[in-house]
Coordinates of C-alpha atoms and ligand atoms in Angstrom, one line a residue:
M1 CA 96.3 120.7 139.9
T2 CA 94.4 117.9 138.2
E3 CA 95.3 114.3 137.2
I4 CA 94.5 113.1 133.8
T5 CA 94.7 109.4 132.9
F6 CA 94.8 108.4 129.3
L7 CA 93.6 104.9 128.2
P8 CA 94.4 102.5 126.8
S9 CA 98.1 103.5 127.4
G10 CA 97.5 104.1 131.1
K11 CA 99.7 107.2 131.0
K12 CA 99.0 109.8 133.7
I13 CA 99.9 113.5 133.8
T14 CA 99.3 116.2 136.4
V15 CA 98.5 119.6 134.9
G16 CA 97.3 122.9 136.1
T17 CA 93.5 123.5 135.8
G18 CA 92.5 125.3 132.7
E19 CA 94.6 123.2 130.3
T20 CA 93.0 121.4 127.4
I21 CA 93.0 117.7 127.1
L22 CA 95.1 118.1 123.9
Q23 CA 97.8 120.1 125.8
A24 CA 97.8 117.5 128.6
S25 CA 98.2 114.7 126.0
E26 CA 101.2 116.4 124.5
K27 CA 102.9 116.6 127.9
A28 CA 102.0 113.0 128.7
G29 CA 103.4 111.8 125.4
V30 CA 100.0 110.5 124.2
M31 CA 99.4 111.0 120.5
I32 CA 96.1 112.7 119.6
E33 CA 96.0 114.0 116.1
A34 CA 95.2 117.7 115.7
P35 CA 95.5 118.4 112.0
C36 CA 93.6 121.7 112.1
G37 CA 95.9 123.1 114.7
S38 CA 93.3 123.1 117.5
C39 CA 90.8 125.3 115.5
G40 CA 88.0 122.9 116.4
T41 CA 87.1 122.3 112.7
C42 CA 88.7 119.0 111.7
L43 CA 87.0 116.9 114.5
K44 CA 90.0 114.5 114.4
C45 CA 90.9 115.0 118.0
K46 CA 87.8 113.3 119.2
V47 CA 88.2 111.5 122.6
R48 CA 85.8 110.0 125.1
I49 CA 85.5 110.9 128.8
D50 CA 83.8 108.7 131.4
P51 CA 80.3 110.2 131.9
E52 CA 80.9 110.7 135.6
H53 CA 83.8 113.0 134.8
L54 CA 81.9 115.3 132.4
Q55 CA 81.3 117.8 135.1
S56 CA 85.1 118.2 135.5
V57 CA 85.5 119.7 132.0
S58 CA 84.1 122.6 130.1
E59 CA 84.0 123.5 126.4
K60 CA 86.0 126.4 125.0
R61 CA 83.4 126.8 122.2
G62 CA 80.4 124.7 121.1
H63 CA 81.4 121.3 119.7
R64 CA 80.3 120.3 116.3
L65 CA 79.8 116.7 117.5
S66 CA 76.4 115.1 117.2
G67 CA 74.0 114.9 120.1
K68 CA 74.5 111.1 120.2
E69 CA 78.3 111.5 120.4
K70 CA 78.0 114.1 123.2
A71 CA 75.7 111.9 125.2
E72 CA 78.2 109.1 124.9
G73 CA 80.9 111.4 126.4
F74 CA 82.8 112.3 123.2
V75 CA 84.5 115.7 123.2
L76 CA 87.1 117.4 121.1
A77 CA 90.4 117.3 123.0
C78 CA 91.5 120.7 121.6
Q79 CA 88.4 122.4 122.8
T80 CA 87.9 120.8 126.2
V81 CA 89.3 122.4 129.3
V82 CA 90.0 120.3 132.4
H83 CA 89.1 121.4 135.9
G84 CA 89.2 118.1 137.8
D85 CA 90.6 114.6 137.7
I86 CA 89.4 112.7 134.6
T87 CA 90.0 109.6 132.6
V88 CA 90.3 110.0 128.8
H89 CA 89.8 107.2 126.3
V90 CA 91.9 107.8 123.2
P91 CA 90.5 106.0 120.1
E92 CA 92.7 103.2 119.1
A93 CA 93.4 104.8 115.7
A94 CA 95.1 107.7 117.4
D95 CA 97.3 105.2 119.4
D96 CA 100.5 104.6 117.5
R97 CA 100.6 100.9 118.5
S98 CA 97.9 99.9 116.1
L99 CA 99.3 101.9 113.2
K100 CA 100.0 100.0 110.0
I101 CA 103.0 101.7 108.6
L102 CA 104.9 100.1 105.7
S103 CA 108.5 99.4 106.7
D104 CA 109.7 97.3 103.8
G105 CA 110.4 98.0 100.2
E106 CA 112.3 97.0 97.1
S107 CA 116.1 97.0 97.0
F108 CA 119.0 95.3 95.2
R109 CA 122.1 93.4 96.2
Y110 CA 125.2 95.4 97.1
G111 CA 128.4 94.9 99.1
I112 CA 128.7 96.1 102.7
S113 CA 131.1 99.0 103.0
P114 CA 129.9 101.4 105.6
A115 CA 131.4 104.9 106.2
F116 CA 132.0 104.1 109.8
T117 CA 134.6 101.3 110.4
K118 CA 136.6 99.9 113.3
K119 CA 140.0 98.2 113.6
Y120 CA 141.2 96.4 116.7
D121 CA 144.9 96.6 117.7
P122 CA 145.8 93.7 119.9
A123 CA 149.1 95.2 120.8
S124 CA 147.6 98.2 122.5
D125 CA 144.2 96.5 123.2
V126 CA 142.3 99.4 121.8
T127 CA 139.9 99.7 118.8
G128 CA 140.4 102.5 116.3
L129 CA 137.3 104.3 115.0
F130 CA 137.3 105.6 111.5
Y131 CA 134.9 107.7 109.5
E132 CA 135.3 107.7 105.7
G133 CA 138.8 106.4 106.3
T134 CA 139.9 109.1 108.8
S135 CA 140.6 108.3 112.4
V136 CA 138.1 109.8 114.7
G137 CA 138.7 108.1 118.1
L138 CA 139.7 105.1 120.1
E139 CA 137.8 102.7 122.3
P140 CA 139.3 100.5 125.0
G141 CA 139.3 96.7 124.3
D142 CA 138.0 94.9 121.2
T143 CA 134.7 96.5 120.1
E144 CA 135.1 95.6 116.4
R145 CA 131.9 93.5 116.4
T146 CA 129.8 96.3 117.9
L147 CA 128.9 98.5 115.0
Y148 CA 125.3 99.5 114.7
G149 CA 123.5 102.1 112.5
I150 CA 120.1 103.6 112.3
V151 CA 118.0 104.4 109.3
V152 CA 115.2 106.9 109.8
D153 CA 112.5 107.3 107.2
I154 CA 111.1 110.7 108.1
G155 CA 107.7 111.0 106.5
T156 CA 105.5 114.1 106.9
T157 CA 103.0 111.8 108.6
T158 CA 104.9 108.8 109.9
L159 CA 108.4 107.8 111.1
V160 CA 110.0 104.4 110.6
V161 CA 113.2 103.8 112.6
S162 CA 115.3 100.7 111.9
L163 CA 118.3 99.3 113.8
I164 CA 121.0 97.8 111.6
D165 CA 124.0 95.7 112.4
M166 CA 126.6 97.3 110.1
T167 CA 129.0 94.3 110.4
D168 CA 126.7 92.0 108.4
G169 CA 123.9 94.3 107.1
S170 CA 121.2 92.5 109.1
E171 CA 118.2 94.4 110.4
K172 CA 117.7 93.9 114.1
G173 CA 114.3 95.5 114.3
S174 CA 112.2 98.4 113.2
V175 CA 109.6 100.6 114.9
S176 CA 107.0 102.9 113.4
S177 CA 105.1 105.8 114.8
L178 CA 103.3 109.0 113.8
N179 CA 105.5 112.0 113.2
P180 CA 104.6 114.0 116.3
Q181 CA 105.0 117.2 114.2
A182 CA 101.7 116.4 112.7
K183 CA 100.1 117.9 115.8
I184 CA 101.5 121.3 114.7
G185 CA 100.5 121.0 111.0
Q186 CA 99.6 118.2 108.7
D187 CA 101.5 119.3 105.6
V188 CA 104.9 120.7 104.7
L189 CA 103.7 124.3 104.2
S190 CA 102.2 124.6 107.7
R191 CA 105.4 123.2 109.2
I192 CA 107.5 125.7 107.2
R193 CA 105.4 128.5 108.5
H194 CA 105.6 127.3 112.1
A195 CA 109.4 126.8 111.9
S196 CA 110.1 130.2 110.3
E197 CA 110.2 131.5 113.9
E198 CA 113.1 130.4 116.1
K199 CA 110.7 129.1 118.8
G200 CA 108.7 127.1 116.3
L201 CA 111.8 125.6 114.7
S202 CA 113.0 124.5 118.2
E203 CA 109.7 123.0 119.0
L204 CA 109.4 121.0 115.8
H205 CA 113.0 119.8 116.0
G206 CA 112.6 118.8 119.6
M207 CA 109.4 116.8 118.8
F208 CA 111.2 114.9 116.2
I209 CA 114.3 114.2 118.3
D210 CA 112.3 113.1 121.3
E211 CA 110.3 110.6 119.2
L212 CA 113.5 109.4 117.5
N213 CA 115.2 108.9 120.9
R214 CA 112.1 107.0 122.1
S215 CA 112.3 104.7 119.1
I216 CA 116.1 104.2 119.5
D217 CA 115.7 103.4 123.2
A218 CA 112.9 100.9 122.4
L219 CA 114.9 99.2 119.7
A220 CA 118.1 99.1 121.8
A221 CA 116.2 97.6 124.8
A222 CA 114.3 95.0 122.6
H223 CA 117.5 93.8 120.9
G224 CA 120.0 94.0 123.8
V225 CA 122.0 96.7 122.0
N226 CA 123.8 99.4 124.0
R227 CA 123.0 102.9 122.5
S228 CA 126.6 103.8 122.6
G229 CA 127.2 101.1 119.9
I230 CA 125.3 103.2 117.3
Y231 CA 127.7 105.0 115.1
E232 CA 125.8 106.3 112.1
I233 CA 122.3 107.5 111.5
I234 CA 120.7 108.1 108.0
F235 CA 117.9 110.6 107.8
S236 CA 115.8 109.9 104.7
G237 CA 112.9 112.2 104.2
N238 CA 111.6 115.1 102.2
T239 CA 113.5 118.4 102.0
C240 CA 111.4 120.1 104.7
M241 CA 111.6 117.2 107.1
L242 CA 115.4 117.1 106.8
H243 CA 115.6 120.8 107.6
L244 CA 113.6 120.3 110.7
A245 CA 115.5 117.2 111.7
V246 CA 118.8 119.0 111.7
R247 CA 117.3 122.3 113.1
E248 CA 117.7 124.3 109.9
N249 CA 115.2 127.0 109.2
P250 CA 113.1 125.9 106.2
A251 CA 111.7 129.4 105.5
S252 CA 113.5 129.5 102.1
L253 CA 111.4 126.5 101.0
G254 CA 108.3 128.6 101.3
K255 CA 109.2 131.5 99.1
Y256 CA 110.6 132.1 95.6
P257 CA 113.1 131.0 94.3
F258 CA 112.5 128.0 96.7
I259 CA 116.2 127.2 97.4
P260 CA 116.8 124.7 100.2
V261 CA 119.4 125.7 102.8
E262 CA 120.1 122.1 103.6
K263 CA 121.0 120.5 100.2
G264 CA 121.8 117.1 101.7
H265 CA 124.9 114.9 101.1
S266 CA 126.0 116.4 104.4
R267 CA 126.9 115.3 107.9
R268 CA 126.3 116.3 111.5
H269 CA 127.5 115.1 114.8
A270 CA 124.6 113.1 116.4
S271 CA 125.5 114.6 119.8
D272 CA 124.9 118.1 118.5
L273 CA 121.4 117.1 117.6
G274 CA 120.7 115.4 121.0
I275 CA 120.5 111.9 119.6
H276 CA 121.0 108.9 121.9
A277 CA 124.0 107.2 120.3
S278 CA 127.8 106.9 120.5
P279 CA 129.6 110.2 121.2
Y280 CA 131.3 109.6 117.8
A281 CA 128.1 109.0 115.9
V282 CA 127.5 110.9 112.7
V283 CA 124.2 111.7 111.0
Y284 CA 124.3 111.5 107.2
L285 CA 121.6 113.3 105.0
P286 CA 121.3 111.9 101.5
P287 CA 121.1 114.6 98.8
N288 CA 117.9 116.6 98.3
I289 CA 116.8 117.0 94.7
S290 CA 115.0 120.4 95.2
A291 CA 112.8 122.2 97.7
Y292 CA 109.9 119.8 97.1
V293 CA 111.7 116.7 95.8
G294 CA 113.6 115.4 98.7
A295 CA 116.2 112.9 99.8
D296 CA 113.4 110.3 100.2
I297 CA 113.1 110.3 96.4
T298 CA 116.9 110.1 96.1
S299 CA 116.7 107.0 98.3
G300 CA 113.9 105.7 96.1
I301 CA 115.9 106.3 92.9
L302 CA 118.8 104.4 94.5
A303 CA 116.7 101.5 95.9
T304 CA 115.0 100.9 92.5
A305 CA 118.2 101.6 90.5
L306 CA 116.1 104.1 88.4
G307 CA 119.2 105.7 86.9
D308 CA 120.3 102.3 85.4
K309 CA 117.0 101.3 84.0
K310 CA 116.5 100.8 80.3
G311 CA 113.4 102.3 78.6
S312 CA 111.2 104.9 80.2
V313 CA 110.4 104.2 83.9
L314 CA 108.1 106.4 86.1
F315 CA 108.6 106.4 89.9
I316 CA 105.8 107.9 92.0
D317 CA 105.6 108.3 95.8
I318 CA 101.9 108.7 96.5
G319 CA 101.8 110.8 99.6
T320 CA 101.0 114.3 100.8
N321 CA 103.6 115.7 98.4
G322 CA 103.1 113.5 95.4
E323 CA 106.8 113.4 94.4
M324 CA 107.7 111.6 91.2
A325 CA 110.6 111.0 88.8
L326 CA 110.8 109.8 85.2
A327 CA 113.8 108.1 83.8
V328 CA 114.1 108.1 80.1
N329 CA 117.1 106.0 79.0
G330 CA 119.0 107.1 82.2
G331 CA 118.2 110.8 82.1
I332 CA 116.0 111.7 85.0
S333 CA 113.4 114.5 85.5
A334 CA 111.5 115.0 88.7
T335 CA 108.7 117.1 90.1
S336 CA 106.3 117.2 93.0
T337 CA 102.6 118.2 93.3
A338 CA 100.6 119.3 96.3
A339 CA 98.3 116.3 96.5
G340 CA 97.3 117.2 100.0
P341 CA 96.6 114.8 102.8
A342 CA 93.4 113.1 101.5
F343 CA 95.3 109.9 100.6
E344 CA 96.6 109.8 104.2
G345 CA 92.9 109.8 105.3
M346 CA 92.8 113.5 106.2
N347 CA 90.3 116.1 105.2
I348 CA 87.9 113.2 104.7
E349 CA 84.8 113.0 107.0
F350 CA 85.5 109.4 108.2
G351 CA 89.2 109.5 107.2
M352 CA 91.8 108.0 109.5
R353 CA 95.3 106.6 109.4
A354 CA 95.9 103.0 108.5
A355 CA 95.2 101.6 111.9
N356 CA 92.9 99.0 113.5
G357 CA 89.3 99.8 112.4
A358 CA 90.3 101.4 109.2
V359 CA 88.5 100.3 106.0
E360 CA 91.5 99.4 103.8
S361 CA 89.8 97.8 100.9
F362 CA 86.4 98.0 99.2
D363 CA 84.9 96.0 96.4
I364 CA 81.6 95.8 94.5
A365 CA 80.9 92.6 92.6
D366 CA 80.5 93.1 88.9
D367 CA 76.8 92.5 89.1
G368 CA 76.4 94.9 92.0
Q369 CA 74.8 92.3 94.2
R370 CA 77.6 92.1 96.8
V371 CA 79.8 94.6 98.5
S372 CA 83.0 93.5 100.4
V373 CA 84.7 95.7 102.9
G374 CA 88.2 94.9 104.3
V375 CA 89.0 96.3 107.7
I376 CA 92.4 96.4 109.4
G377 CA 92.5 94.4 112.6
E378 CA 89.3 92.4 111.9
T379 CA 87.4 94.7 114.1
A380 CA 84.3 96.9 113.5
P381 CA 85.2 99.7 111.1
T382 CA 85.7 103.2 112.6
G383 CA 86.9 105.1 109.5
I384 CA 88.6 104.9 106.1
C385 CA 92.3 105.0 105.4
G386 CA 94.1 106.0 102.1
S387 CA 94.0 102.6 100.3
G388 CA 90.3 102.1 101.3
L389 CA 89.5 105.6 100.0
L390 CA 91.1 104.9 96.6
D391 CA 89.3 101.6 96.4
I392 CA 86.0 103.2 97.3
A393 CA 86.4 106.0 94.8
G394 CA 87.5 103.5 92.1
E395 CA 84.5 101.3 92.7
L396 CA 82.0 104.1 92.9
V397 CA 83.2 105.4 89.5
A398 CA 83.4 102.0 87.9
H399 CA 79.8 101.2 88.9
G400 CA 78.4 104.5 87.9
I401 CA 77.5 105.6 91.4
V402 CA 79.7 108.7 90.9
N403 CA 79.9 110.2 87.4
K404 CA 82.9 111.4 85.5
Q405 CA 82.5 114.9 87.0
G406 CA 82.7 113.4 90.5
K407 CA 79.1 113.9 91.4
F408 CA 76.8 111.2 93.0
V409 CA 74.2 110.2 90.4
K410 CA 70.5 110.4 91.3
P411 CA 69.8 106.9 92.5
D412 CA 66.1 107.1 91.5
Q413 CA 67.1 107.7 87.9
T414 CA 69.4 104.7 87.7
A415 CA 68.5 101.0 88.1
F416 CA 70.9 100.0 90.8
P417 CA 70.6 96.5 92.4
P418 CA 69.1 96.8 95.9
E419 CA 72.5 96.2 97.6
I420 CA 73.7 99.5 96.0
A421 CA 70.5 101.4 95.9
G422 CA 70.0 100.9 99.7
R423 CA 73.4 102.6 100.4
F424 CA 72.4 106.0 99.1
I425 CA 71.7 108.3 102.1
E426 CA 70.4 111.8 102.2
R427 CA 72.0 113.9 105.0
D428 CA 71.2 117.6 105.4
G429 CA 69.9 117.5 101.9
K430 CA 73.2 116.1 100.5
T431 CA 73.7 112.6 99.0
C432 CA 76.2 110.3 100.7
F433 CA 77.0 106.6 100.2
R434 CA 77.1 104.2 103.0
I435 CA 80.3 102.1 103.2
D436 CA 79.7 100.1 106.4
G437 CA 77.8 100.8 109.6
D438 CA 77.7 104.5 110.2
I439 CA 80.6 105.2 107.9
V440 CA 79.8 107.1 104.7
I441 CA 81.6 108.8 101.9
T442 CA 80.3 112.3 101.2
Q443 CA 80.3 114.5 98.1
K444 CA 82.9 116.7 99.8
D445 CA 85.2 113.6 100.3
I446 CA 84.9 112.8 96.6
R447 CA 86.0 116.3 95.8
Q448 CA 89.1 115.9 98.0
I449 CA 90.0 112.7 96.2
Q450 CA 89.5 114.4 92.9
L451 CA 91.9 117.2 93.9
A452 CA 94.5 114.8 95.2
K453 CA 94.4 112.5 92.2
G454 CA 94.2 115.4 89.8
A455 CA 97.4 116.9 91.2
I456 CA 99.3 113.6 90.9
R457 CA 98.0 113.0 87.4
A458 CA 98.9 116.5 86.3
G459 CA 102.4 115.9 87.6
I460 CA 102.6 112.7 85.6
E461 CA 101.4 114.5 82.4
F462 CA 104.0 117.3 82.8
L463 CA 106.8 114.8 83.4
M464 CA 105.9 112.9 80.3
K465 CA 105.5 116.0 78.2
N466 CA 108.9 117.2 79.4
G467 CA 110.4 113.9 78.5
C468 CA 108.7 114.0 75.1
I469 CA 107.0 110.7 75.8
E470 CA 103.4 109.4 75.5
S471 CA 101.9 107.3 78.3
S472 CA 102.0 104.3 75.9
G473 CA 105.8 104.7 75.8
V474 CA 106.3 104.3 79.6
T475 CA 107.6 100.8 80.0
E476 CA 107.4 100.5 83.8
V477 CA 105.6 102.4 86.6
L478 CA 106.9 102.0 90.2
I479 CA 104.6 103.1 93.0
A480 CA 106.2 103.8 96.4
G481 CA 104.7 105.1 99.5
S482 CA 102.6 104.1 102.5
F483 CA 100.0 102.1 100.6
G484 CA 102.2 99.1 100.5
Y485 CA 101.8 96.2 98.1
H486 CA 98.0 95.6 98.6
L487 CA 96.6 98.7 96.9
K488 CA 94.6 97.5 93.9
T489 CA 96.1 99.1 90.8
K490 CA 92.6 98.8 89.2
S491 CA 91.5 101.6 91.6
L492 CA 94.2 103.9 90.3
F493 CA 93.0 103.4 86.8
N494 CA 89.3 103.6 87.7
I495 CA 89.7 107.1 89.1
G496 CA 92.2 108.2 86.4
L497 CA 95.1 108.7 88.8
L498 CA 97.1 106.7 86.3
P499 CA 96.6 106.7 82.5
K500 CA 94.9 103.4 81.3
E501 CA 98.0 102.8 79.0
F502 CA 100.0 102.0 82.2
D503 CA 97.9 98.9 82.8
G504 CA 100.1 95.8 83.2
R505 CA 103.2 97.8 83.8
V506 CA 102.6 99.0 87.4
R507 CA 104.6 97.6 90.3
M508 CA 104.4 98.4 94.0
V509 CA 107.8 98.9 95.4
G510 CA 107.0 99.7 99.1
N511 CA 108.9 102.0 101.4
T512 CA 112.0 102.8 99.2
S513 CA 112.8 105.8 101.3
K514 CA 113.8 103.3 104.0
T515 CA 115.5 100.7 101.7
G516 CA 117.4 103.4 99.9
G517 CA 118.4 104.9 103.3
L518 CA 119.7 101.5 104.2
A519 CA 121.8 101.3 101.1
F520 CA 123.3 104.7 102.0
L521 CA 124.1 103.4 105.4
L522 CA 125.7 100.1 104.4
N523 CA 127.6 101.1 101.3
S524 CA 129.1 104.6 101.5
S525 CA 130.1 104.5 97.8
F526 CA 126.5 105.3 96.9
R527 CA 126.8 108.7 98.5
G528 CA 129.0 110.5 96.0
K529 CA 127.4 108.6 93.1
M530 CA 123.9 109.7 94.1
A531 CA 125.1 113.3 94.7
D532 CA 126.5 113.4 91.2
L533 CA 123.2 111.9 89.8
V534 CA 121.0 114.3 91.7
G535 CA 123.1 117.2 90.3
K536 CA 122.0 116.1 86.8
I537 CA 118.3 115.7 87.5
D538 CA 116.0 118.0 85.6
V539 CA 113.6 119.5 88.2
I540 CA 110.3 120.7 86.8
E541 CA 108.6 123.4 88.9
L542 CA 104.9 122.9 88.0
S543 CA 104.1 126.4 89.3
N544 CA 106.2 127.8 86.4
C545 CA 104.4 125.7 83.8
K546 CA 101.9 128.0 82.2
D547 CA 99.6 125.2 81.1
F548 CA 99.5 123.7 84.6
D549 CA 96.1 125.1 85.7
R550 CA 94.4 123.9 82.5
V551 CA 95.9 120.4 82.7
F552 CA 95.1 120.2 86.4
I553 CA 91.4 121.0 85.7
E554 CA 91.3 118.4 82.9
T555 CA 92.7 115.8 85.2
L556 CA 90.1 116.4 87.9
S557 CA 87.4 114.3 86.1
F558 CA 87.3 110.6 86.8
Ligands
FES1 S1 89.1 119.8 116.0 FE1 91.0 119.8 114.9 S2 92.4 119.6 116.4 FE2 90.6 119.5 117.5

């Protein structure tokens, strides 16, 4: 047996010799990202070992790390087998505690009328428990004032868990973490594949429930709340995430005709799912719109009152799935596009989550004489997160460093100021552009950004076409998702993710999956109303649109 100590968390685990660092980290509850599924290709599981411990490990196969990194003790956690006691330094970006996950979003005023209610009877000194008006149990004494709920925003990449006092609607606290299922697969399709087998489904479900319980325990302890005082939990997430959360096989989402088993607007006993809460607690799932437009978008539609808006309003959740909805005078159509994880910082050489050390903003002065780089946590940059990536792409295009086709121009053929010219770097015969320190953006990275933005733009074009509306006719554009309120809309126009005609009409609305989930928790009247609305939404399957490939290719250029 060998003991592995993970820093900076200080967590220790004893494992049998022959396990990889990644396997040990999972057992120790230490988050190390492994988006390629331990294939040794993504290099995102990079950790550092104290040099004196290097003789206690061996490589499964040759690392693709540079000689300098190897000399400094860096190894790939998925490819490094442990034979003796070691200390592993996990980069701060992989440590949940420094993650910057958006937990706020737009909402509206509504009355508090939860599905779970209590009524104290002084005569018998018991409190009656009711769910949707039906008696479900009794508690001794007066517990009327103890009525908590939980809202879980289940993202493919991140989780946000909020503890709510349902007597007055106040939020006691909120915690965010990476979705641990990302270790199995970064995107929805890889999780559907993994969960198609019973063992894989149990594994993914268990990972989610364990993380949820950790979050609930932490919130309860921090706010002096007994877990048995939690009576309802809302799961707001995409269709696949909701299947996994309630242990439903998502295989049907991966094959024609793509019909979800779990349609949402449904309830489960929290105890059946293994959730730390009252034995009477119920889990409510808002309605899913389709296999790839989930309850998180239903929550977004509720939070932004999209169905009640006048004019033509576009709602886009920029994430791995690129889900979007267009309301034209109250009638709503929706679609989703496979944007991929580039905007989450994945499949990008120096990509990382929005955590300490991530470049989150980038600006080149109009005259090209000055470059400003914004880094989360005021520390030395170690990578680039989604908003930084969008800014970088936008600025490179705006300043002619990358051309419309997405190729780096030849620096010697263009008169760039020295501040820009000095940032062109040749690596293995390929042009890169230096962002800060060793961090560069490569031609391959630019291609990934093109693919992601092209998918979202193509989705927008098809929604507008379906609604018989031109981009100039869209009166308001609401951007939800993890980028928060700080993303420069200029960057979205510069790279052509949004049509120029939207300029001046774009509003960042934050994490509406959470705020809509909160509305579902605090006012149960929204549940039936939204189920009716979702039944009327026109879902556009882009794979059935015969022009999709042509439009997608057209939208790839900047
Ligand atoms: S290289 Fe991808 S998980 Fe290790």
